XYZ file of C-alpha atoms in Angstrom:
609
model
C 0.000 0.000 0.000
C 2.864 2.375 0.792
C 4.353 1.753 -2.659
C 0.987 2.319 -4.357
C 0.400 5.517 -2.403
C 3.895 6.718 -3.270
C 3.250 6.113 -6.958
C -0.074 7.935 -6.807
C 1.575 10.795 -4.917
C 4.322 10.986 -7.503
C 1.842 11.043 -10.369
C 0.057 13.993 -8.755
C 3.350 15.795 -8.156
C 4.493 15.238 -11.722
C 1.126 16.341 -13.042
C 1.459 19.459 -10.918
C 4.864 20.185 -12.430
C 3.566 19.655 -15.953
C 0.615 21.917 -15.283
C 2.876 24.563 -13.819
C 4.263 25.440 -17.223
C 0.922 25.568 -18.981
C -1.015 28.744 -19.563
C -2.628 30.726 -22.287
C -4.168 34.094 -21.505
C -7.521 33.722 -23.289
C -7.729 29.996 -22.748
C -8.438 29.953 -19.029
C -10.813 27.723 -17.095
C -10.757 30.097 -14.105
C -8.914 32.969 -12.464
C -8.091 33.082 -8.739
C -7.275 36.590 -7.513
C -6.060 37.395 -11.024
C -3.914 34.259 -11.393
C -5.096 32.028 -14.264
C -5.896 28.321 -14.269
C -5.707 27.263 -17.904
C -8.004 24.796 -19.617
C -4.928 22.651 -20.221
C -4.287 22.563 -16.471
C -7.894 21.560 -15.864
C -7.721 18.825 -18.511
C -4.567 17.422 -16.906
C -6.207 17.419 -13.460
C -9.433 15.932 -14.847
C -7.552 13.084 -16.524
C -5.740 12.419 -13.237
C -9.054 12.287 -11.329
C -10.541 10.090 -14.061
C -7.629 7.639 -13.955
C -7.815 7.390 -10.149
C -11.563 6.722 -10.331
C -11.036 4.068 -13.011
C -8.421 2.281 -10.883
C -10.800 2.368 -7.905
C -13.971 1.196 -9.722
C -12.375 -1.334 -12.089
C -14.969 -2.967 -14.368
C -17.737 -0.701 -13.080
C -15.963 2.432 -14.371
C -17.431 2.091 -17.898
C -20.940 2.655 -16.543
C -19.878 5.835 -14.729
C -17.805 7.097 -17.666
C -20.800 6.788 -20.002
C -22.800 9.134 -17.750
C -22.212 12.715 -18.885
C -23.376 14.254 -15.590
C -20.918 12.085 -13.636
C -18.030 13.196 -15.845
C -19.080 16.859 -15.539
C -19.151 16.451 -11.763
C -15.648 14.941 -11.852
C -14.435 17.876 -13.965
C -15.920 20.363 -11.472
C -14.207 18.479 -8.644
C -10.863 18.710 -10.466
C -11.346 22.461 -10.965
C -12.277 22.927 -7.296
C -9.056 21.180 -6.275
C -7.003 23.435 -8.571
C -8.690 26.542 -7.142
C -8.048 25.364 -3.574
C -4.389 24.660 -4.390
C -4.016 28.127 -5.916
C -5.551 29.775 -2.828
C -3.311 27.837 -0.424
C -0.199 28.718 -2.462
C -1.146 32.395 -2.494
C -1.766 32.404 1.264
C 1.551 30.666 1.957
C 3.312 33.331 -0.129
C 1.590 36.078 1.881
C 3.001 34.523 5.061
C 6.485 34.296 3.450
C 6.658 30.560 4.046
C 9.278 28.648 2.081
C 11.489 25.559 2.074
C 15.290 25.375 1.806
C 17.255 23.594 -0.916
C 18.389 21.060 1.692
C 14.784 20.268 2.649
C 13.888 19.768 -1.015
C 16.859 17.450 -1.528
C 15.955 15.410 1.554
C 12.302 15.169 0.461
C 13.220 13.869 -2.999
C 15.839 11.458 -1.676
C 13.214 10.083 0.750
C 10.609 9.311 -1.954
C 10.319 5.501 -2.173
C 9.541 5.669 -5.879
C 13.081 6.989 -6.520
C 14.735 4.339 -4.347
C 16.281 0.931 -4.961
C 16.635 -1.258 -1.884
C 15.917 1.735 0.326
C 18.579 3.990 -1.247
C 18.071 6.914 -3.625
C 18.664 5.771 -7.207
C 19.636 8.589 -9.571
C 18.917 6.384 -12.603
C 15.318 5.910 -11.474
C 15.033 9.599 -10.686
C 16.179 10.678 -14.143
C 14.196 7.953 -15.880
C 10.920 8.994 -14.248
C 11.477 12.684 -14.884
C 12.328 11.888 -18.492
C 9.221 9.685 -18.783
C 7.004 12.591 -17.695
C 9.093 15.136 -19.641
C 9.828 17.080 -16.436
C 12.694 19.471 -15.928
C 14.565 18.804 -12.656
C 14.374 22.475 -11.646
C 10.594 22.515 -12.211
C 10.266 19.348 -10.163
C 12.278 20.860 -7.298
C 10.064 23.969 -7.473
C 6.944 21.798 -7.131
C 8.438 20.002 -4.108
C 9.276 23.402 -2.578
C 5.637 24.402 -3.039
C 4.374 21.174 -1.432
C 6.717 21.561 1.552
C 5.622 25.168 1.973
C 1.973 24.138 2.029
C 2.810 21.445 4.601
C 4.370 24.158 6.773
C 1.163 26.153 6.479
C -0.940 23.178 7.553
C 1.373 22.442 10.494
C 1.268 26.055 11.649
C -2.475 25.707 12.202
C -2.554 22.184 13.599
C 0.628 21.539 15.574
C 1.088 18.739 18.081
C -0.118 20.955 20.936
C -3.407 21.681 19.154
C -5.411 19.420 21.519
C -5.221 20.078 25.255
C -5.083 16.948 27.467
C -8.226 18.085 29.293
C -10.076 18.412 25.979
C -9.023 14.934 24.891
C -9.986 13.430 28.246
C -13.438 15.015 28.086
C -13.812 13.855 24.480
C -12.741 10.311 25.460
C -15.152 10.159 28.392
C -18.032 11.191 26.128
C -17.000 8.983 23.248
C -16.546 5.894 25.450
C -19.555 6.471 27.706
C -21.955 3.580 28.357
C -25.727 3.855 28.612
C -28.095 1.472 30.382
C -31.260 1.076 28.348
C -34.335 -1.114 28.137
C -36.541 -1.477 25.054
C -40.125 -2.385 24.240
C -41.281 -3.190 20.700
C -44.576 -2.420 18.958
C -44.477 -4.821 15.967
C -45.463 -3.288 12.633
C -46.696 -6.593 11.190
C -49.251 -7.101 13.969
C -50.657 -3.598 13.595
C -50.710 -3.864 9.799
C -52.587 -7.175 9.936
C -55.435 -5.477 11.837
C -55.916 -2.712 9.274
C -58.927 -2.645 6.936
C -59.403 -0.705 3.698
C -62.358 -0.082 1.374
C -62.400 -0.261 -2.418
C -62.991 3.491 -2.482
C -59.787 4.062 -0.520
C -57.860 1.801 -2.872
C -59.244 3.514 -5.977
C -58.534 6.959 -4.518
C -54.914 5.952 -3.842
C -54.582 4.569 -7.376
C -55.965 7.757 -8.963
C -53.651 9.974 -6.880
C -50.524 7.921 -7.537
C -50.824 6.618 -11.102
C -47.200 7.557 -11.828
C -46.209 4.911 -9.284
C -47.897 2.163 -11.309
C -46.252 2.684 -14.690
C -44.982 -0.483 -16.279
C -41.736 0.349 -18.122
C -41.109 -0.573 -21.730
C -40.235 -4.242 -22.094
C -38.603 -6.408 -24.726
C -37.947 -9.975 -25.696
C -34.496 -10.287 -27.241
C -32.727 -12.825 -29.421
C -28.952 -12.752 -29.242
C -25.680 -14.536 -29.919
C -22.766 -14.212 -27.492
C -19.136 -14.632 -28.524
C -16.805 -15.485 -25.653
C -13.063 -15.550 -26.288
C -12.531 -17.835 -23.292
C -14.836 -20.473 -24.798
C -13.083 -20.603 -28.187
C -10.567 -23.338 -29.071
C -7.084 -22.267 -28.039
C -4.550 -21.502 -30.784
C -1.201 -23.322 -31.062
C 2.235 -22.293 -32.296
C 5.097 -24.434 -33.566
C 8.750 -24.201 -32.602
C 9.474 -23.119 -36.196
C 7.092 -20.181 -35.880
C 8.743 -19.092 -32.653
C 12.222 -19.385 -34.178
C 11.198 -17.457 -37.309
C 9.711 -14.655 -35.221
C 12.922 -14.428 -33.202
C 15.113 -14.204 -36.291
C 12.891 -11.625 -37.972
C 12.754 -9.428 -34.864
C 16.293 -9.660 -33.505
C 16.326 -5.914 -32.841
C 13.620 -6.407 -30.215
C 15.868 -8.783 -28.291
C 19.040 -6.738 -28.614
C 20.209 -4.384 -25.899
C 21.917 -1.425 -27.539
C 25.323 -0.298 -26.331
C 25.074 1.624 -23.044
C 27.468 4.101 -21.510
C 27.616 5.189 -17.888
C 28.416 8.865 -17.282
C 29.209 11.162 -14.373
C 29.310 14.940 -14.377
C 30.412 18.058 -12.535
C 28.274 21.164 -13.146
C 29.413 24.704 -12.263
C 28.130 28.188 -13.037
C 31.130 29.718 -14.871
C 33.493 28.656 -17.629
C 36.466 29.869 -15.591
C 35.641 27.549 -12.696
C 35.016 24.667 -15.108
C 38.465 25.126 -16.677
C 40.072 25.210 -13.236
C 38.386 21.880 -12.369
C 39.468 20.396 -15.701
C 43.048 21.398 -14.931
C 42.852 19.769 -11.491
C 41.495 16.551 -13.044
C 44.353 16.454 -15.537
C 46.734 16.769 -12.609
C 45.258 13.688 -10.920
C 42.464 15.164 -8.748
C 39.671 12.771 -7.761
C 36.571 13.266 -9.949
C 34.138 11.968 -7.273
C 35.543 14.264 -4.593
C 35.347 17.310 -6.886
C 31.796 16.421 -7.920
C 30.686 16.214 -4.299
C 32.454 19.462 -3.414
C 31.994 21.672 -6.477
C 28.983 20.489 -8.526
C 25.892 22.721 -8.386
C 23.709 19.806 -9.506
C 22.817 18.552 -6.032
C 21.329 15.230 -7.075
C 24.266 13.949 -9.091
C 26.685 15.457 -6.547
C 24.961 13.484 -3.822
C 25.449 10.348 -5.923
C 29.206 10.751 -6.467
C 28.587 12.673 -9.698
C 26.928 9.683 -11.398
C 24.061 10.382 -13.835
C 23.517 6.769 -14.939
C 23.495 4.436 -17.940
C 22.362 5.779 -21.312
C 21.808 4.434 -24.793
C 22.835 6.527 -27.771
C 19.214 7.327 -28.627
C 18.527 8.815 -25.180
C 21.854 10.541 -24.603
C 21.591 14.367 -24.325
C 23.238 16.364 -27.126
C 25.694 17.973 -24.659
C 27.144 14.554 -23.781
C 27.204 13.482 -27.426
C 29.156 16.619 -28.304
C 31.792 15.607 -25.709
C 32.635 12.626 -27.975
C 33.770 10.366 -25.124
C 34.791 6.915 -26.412
C 37.043 5.360 -23.762
C 36.473 4.426 -20.123
C 37.745 7.138 -17.779
C 37.835 9.760 -20.516
C 36.932 13.277 -19.281
C 35.504 16.021 -21.492
C 36.461 19.661 -21.771
C 33.909 22.092 -20.252
C 30.666 22.093 -22.272
C 28.064 24.844 -22.089
C 24.622 23.548 -21.059
C 21.997 26.312 -20.787
C 23.387 28.725 -18.170
C 25.962 26.290 -16.755
C 29.200 24.572 -17.754
C 29.501 20.812 -17.387
C 32.432 18.376 -17.358
C 31.430 14.817 -18.290
C 33.265 11.572 -17.620
C 32.660 8.228 -19.345
C 32.730 5.705 -16.493
C 31.933 2.416 -18.200
C 30.642 0.807 -21.411
C 28.242 -2.098 -21.888
C 28.589 -3.429 -25.452
C 25.538 -4.289 -27.566
C 24.178 -7.718 -26.588
C 21.498 -9.968 -28.120
C 19.555 -12.294 -25.836
C 19.917 -15.952 -26.899
C 16.867 -17.707 -28.406
C 16.380 -20.094 -25.493
C 16.221 -17.196 -23.049
C 13.304 -15.497 -24.851
C 11.624 -18.528 -26.439
C 8.912 -18.886 -23.796
C 7.986 -15.180 -23.908
C 7.779 -15.241 -27.706
C 5.552 -18.310 -27.611
C 3.189 -16.659 -25.134
C 3.059 -13.506 -27.264
C 2.368 -15.419 -30.481
C -0.370 -17.457 -28.812
C -1.983 -14.306 -27.523
C -1.831 -12.689 -30.976
C -3.368 -15.771 -32.596
C -6.173 -15.968 -30.044
C -6.944 -12.281 -30.494
C -6.962 -12.646 -34.289
C -9.183 -15.729 -34.045
C -11.694 -13.813 -31.891
C -11.506 -10.780 -34.189
C -12.042 -12.918 -37.303
C -15.131 -14.476 -35.712
C -16.515 -11.021 -34.951
C -15.905 -9.962 -38.558
C -17.818 -12.969 -39.912
C -20.675 -12.430 -37.477
C -20.843 -8.700 -38.254
C -21.076 -9.369 -42.006
C -23.761 -12.040 -41.511
C -25.825 -9.804 -39.201
C -25.642 -6.932 -41.689
C -26.323 -8.945 -44.860
C -29.268 -10.873 -43.388
C -31.239 -8.471 -41.214
C -34.371 -10.597 -41.026
C -33.093 -12.910 -38.277
C -29.973 -14.265 -36.586
C -30.036 -17.548 -38.540
C -27.113 -16.481 -40.765
C -25.130 -15.473 -37.684
C -25.822 -18.874 -36.168
C -24.715 -20.642 -39.364
C -21.394 -18.813 -39.840
C -20.411 -18.863 -36.174
C -21.644 -22.237 -35.003
C -23.093 -20.443 -31.969
C -26.671 -20.927 -30.786
C -29.223 -18.098 -30.777
C -30.717 -17.471 -27.320
C -34.163 -15.885 -26.810
C -35.012 -14.201 -23.512
C -38.241 -13.776 -21.567
C -39.733 -10.288 -21.233
C -37.553 -7.804 -19.327
C -37.209 -4.047 -18.838
C -34.150 -1.809 -18.835
C -33.622 -2.131 -15.073
C -33.929 -5.922 -14.843
C -32.050 -7.485 -17.769
C -30.891 -11.111 -17.889
C -27.528 -11.538 -16.176
C -25.692 -12.492 -19.396
C -26.855 -9.301 -21.142
C -26.325 -7.018 -18.144
C -23.767 -4.642 -19.665
C -24.517 -0.908 -20.142
C -23.430 -0.967 -23.793
C -25.686 -3.938 -24.573
C -28.740 -2.560 -22.729
C -28.301 0.891 -24.280
C -28.224 -0.689 -27.747
C -31.292 -2.875 -27.095
C -33.393 0.162 -26.085
C -31.869 2.486 -28.694
C -33.710 4.035 -31.635
C -31.915 1.599 -33.948
C -33.662 -1.461 -32.525
C -36.958 -0.009 -31.196
C -39.123 2.949 -32.233
C -42.665 4.204 -31.667
C -44.011 1.282 -33.694
C -42.120 -1.321 -31.681
C -39.188 -3.456 -32.811
C -37.462 -2.163 -35.947
C -36.721 -5.778 -36.903
C -33.009 -5.293 -37.582
C -29.871 -6.769 -36.044
C -27.378 -4.801 -34.014
C -23.746 -4.663 -35.014
C -21.212 -6.488 -32.850
C -21.168 -5.023 -29.314
C -17.887 -5.556 -27.457
C -17.898 -5.608 -23.650
C -15.297 -6.240 -20.976
C -14.096 -9.764 -20.372
C -13.397 -10.480 -24.074
C -17.049 -10.981 -24.907
C -19.168 -9.643 -27.755
C -22.865 -9.742 -28.655
C -25.191 -9.384 -31.613
C -28.789 -8.709 -30.544
C -32.192 -8.094 -32.108
C -35.454 -7.144 -30.416
C -37.957 -9.916 -31.122
C -40.955 -8.271 -29.409
C -41.593 -4.911 -27.761
C -44.118 -3.533 -25.237
C -44.314 0.230 -24.766
C -44.466 1.910 -21.399
C -47.993 1.769 -19.973
C -49.964 2.415 -16.782
C -50.909 -0.816 -15.021
C -54.715 -1.344 -14.761
C -56.206 -0.878 -11.309
C -57.202 -4.539 -10.959
C -53.631 -5.639 -11.745
C -52.100 -3.576 -8.936
C -55.043 -3.639 -6.491
C -53.402 -6.127 -4.113
C -50.186 -4.082 -4.089
C -52.139 -0.920 -3.304
C -53.969 -2.692 -0.491
C -50.650 -3.574 1.137
C -49.400 0.011 0.704
C -52.499 1.611 2.204
C -52.524 -0.823 5.128
C -48.839 -0.063 5.691
C -49.538 3.688 5.741
C -52.355 3.227 8.242
C -50.186 0.951 10.387
C -47.344 3.489 10.370
C -49.680 6.253 11.504
C -51.189 4.089 14.244
C -47.754 2.965 15.453
C -46.623 6.565 15.791
C -49.768 7.553 17.663
C -49.541 4.520 19.950
C -45.860 5.156 20.592
C -46.375 8.835 21.401
C -49.207 7.942 23.768
C -47.116 5.305 25.551
C -44.159 7.677 25.979
C -46.477 10.349 27.422
C -47.914 7.868 29.933
C -44.435 6.542 30.819
C -43.228 10.072 31.526
C -46.305 10.586 33.710
C -45.478 7.494 35.788
C -48.286 5.326 34.361
C -45.885 3.028 32.516
C -46.847 -0.391 33.881
C -50.553 0.151 33.291
C -49.926 1.506 29.773
C -47.559 -1.327 28.814
C -49.974 -3.980 30.083
C -52.764 -2.401 28.070
C -50.571 -2.494 24.956
C -49.558 -6.102 25.653
C -45.837 -5.377 25.663
C -43.076 -5.072 28.238
C -39.517 -3.758 28.505
C -36.554 -6.070 28.084
C -33.936 -6.502 30.790
C -31.376 -3.681 31.022
C -28.508 -3.721 28.537
C -25.437 -1.533 28.111
C -24.804 0.234 24.806
C -21.980 2.493 23.603
C -20.500 4.084 20.513
C -17.852 1.363 20.483
C -20.465 -1.270 19.597
C -21.650 -1.979 16.024
C -24.099 0.816 15.400
C -27.834 0.186 14.940
C -30.820 2.525 14.791
C -31.596 1.742 18.436
C -28.040 2.369 19.660
C -27.746 5.588 17.626
C -31.010 6.879 19.071
C -30.036 5.852 22.625
C -26.735 7.725 22.379
C -28.576 10.894 21.323
C -31.134 10.846 24.160
C -31.183 13.383 26.977
C -29.569 12.048 30.135
C -31.693 11.030 33.172
C -32.035 13.728 35.814
C -32.364 12.847 39.522
C -32.611 9.163 38.634
C -35.693 9.719 36.472
C -35.519 7.768 33.212
C -35.925 9.441 29.820
C -37.775 8.017 26.829
C -37.593 8.107 23.039
C -38.983 6.187 20.062
C -37.188 4.919 16.973
C -37.845 2.559 14.076
C -35.667 -0.553 13.925
C -34.388 -2.280 10.784
C -37.792 -4.028 10.309
C -39.686 -0.715 10.795
C -41.111 -1.843 14.119
C -41.576 0.998 16.599
C -39.154 0.691 19.528
C -39.620 2.572 22.807
C -36.268 3.193 24.521
C -36.002 3.795 28.264
C -32.646 5.337 29.257
C -31.912 4.613 32.929
C -28.263 5.566 33.437
C -25.247 7.168 31.737
C -21.695 6.233 32.793
C -18.746 8.254 31.507
C -15.962 6.291 29.850
C -12.767 5.443 31.729
C -10.061 5.485 29.014
C -6.682 3.860 29.591
C -3.455 5.702 28.779
C -3.175 3.742 25.540
C -6.749 4.611 24.576
C -6.133 8.282 25.427
C -3.085 8.259 23.170
C -5.097 6.781 20.295
C -8.011 9.165 20.822
C -5.607 12.108 20.994
C -4.498 11.346 17.437
C -8.097 10.955 16.303
C -9.123 14.175 18.052
C -6.204 16.066 16.547
C -7.076 14.670 13.109
C -10.705 15.764 13.455
C -9.712 19.222 14.683
C -7.081 19.539 11.959
C -9.637 18.685 9.286
C -12.077 21.193 10.748
C -9.450 23.962 10.857
C -8.315 23.237 7.297
C -11.910 23.303 6.097
C -12.537 26.586 7.907
C -9.346 28.068 6.420
C -10.377 27.039 2.914
C -13.896 28.460 3.356
C -12.382 31.736 4.592
C -9.912 31.936 1.703
C -12.699 31.259 -0.801
C -15.053 33.817 0.746
C -12.387 36.537 0.499
C -11.068 35.586 -2.942
C -12.074 36.795 -6.373
C -12.756 33.597 -8.283
C -13.971 33.725 -11.875
C -14.954 30.430 -13.500
C -15.541 30.206 -17.246
C -18.240 28.155 -18.945
C -16.606 24.737 -19.338
C -19.359 23.013 -21.321
């Protein structure tokens, strides 16, 4: 989990760096106190939010992604986050908060994603920055910004934010126990005694006809293609060998060279270092002492292995060909750099036996994919050329046509229950105001390497159910409403009599009694009864208090609260609750700060539709 979180954190940081360089005066999504947030920034943030949501939802993401309102909401959330970040950065600048170069270096060195076996790996660092096309200075600036914002958060919620007395009081309340007894008025018994007339039922039907609409329904014929059910492809040793020989470049590691460097600000200093190196000075020692590039300096000057294709032009211009060879000073932007060629790995081709198994797996996968694709092509052509039925599809595929019972959009058969399939079945292509259009769908691909061709065999339009059809359902609804009203009245009456000291007589008349006393607390699994009991007013002078609540079966429960005992937390529990209390208070303060910053800011948001 720590590794995953580190990767997610890094992706956000890198996205932040990439967004930092984007702009475009007239192309803004918003302005925060005059500072722009470009549409490109918003798109980057939206894609990041979208990717995180997709990783979290997995297969269910497609359904959310197809909903335009959900995607608009996600875009608004991304913009809100950008606005909040801008406000926090501005506020930190007002307070003159900052982070030192040493703090930035330590923060980057401590990132697990840049480490190998717990140690900072400059090769990984450069590789990831190169992968995201990030300049090291921009990355350091983003880390400085993040550290500054962390300082701001800490300044409001330091370790002394919660007083011991506050935490103790919070713990005593949180861990308190309550002695309660309960009596139940069962809904089912009251409902069974209710009577209704036909006039009442008809009146309910007339007033609530929208509740008795039968949705449009279809019967569907379909063919399903499942890649997992198809015969598996095979490959011969000759095919594997031929592929290897024809693609040797894919199994060849190009020549690699390992370089180190010393970077300084002036040409004069660079020439002085070059002279020292020629006189036998130690390159590593000079790199650590003199180099202004802190990351390579901290790694003995090393900048890692490089292939010719990925080697920067400055190093290429040094024309280093032998191990240990040191370049003359080379200008790189505003600095001067001395490079050293540390080592050379010659070009090497992996032997056939070493890659044979991987090639075989790849070829099998390609063949299986092609086999499934070819089947879809045949089925698509058959469904298009013969639109009168799925018989041609059945003949060319060898798959059986399945016909469903009647179903509506919200209750499809399990095998067809994919948003893309259901949307196609109820689309204008397959049904219209006259019913089924009588044509076949095209191939519909869904997750899990499955595909469908469907046609609507029969169609029923949306209609209001006749009164006689739903009469029994209405009877149950009306009886339930009457029972609910009677339960509430009975419960209120009982509570009034209990408070007046006539409890035993009232309970006997109702045919119920209280259970034995039981202790409840917030530390127990929460139920409606426990939640209600914990919210009740405390007994005064030993006089019980009363409340009513519905349980999970909608029975009416009368709660008698007899006693409240404050919690007695241990030192360990106090320590744990201190962290929780501080976290809650920290979140509250941060939320209050953000609300205050927003209320005092000038925020202009453009139309993003």
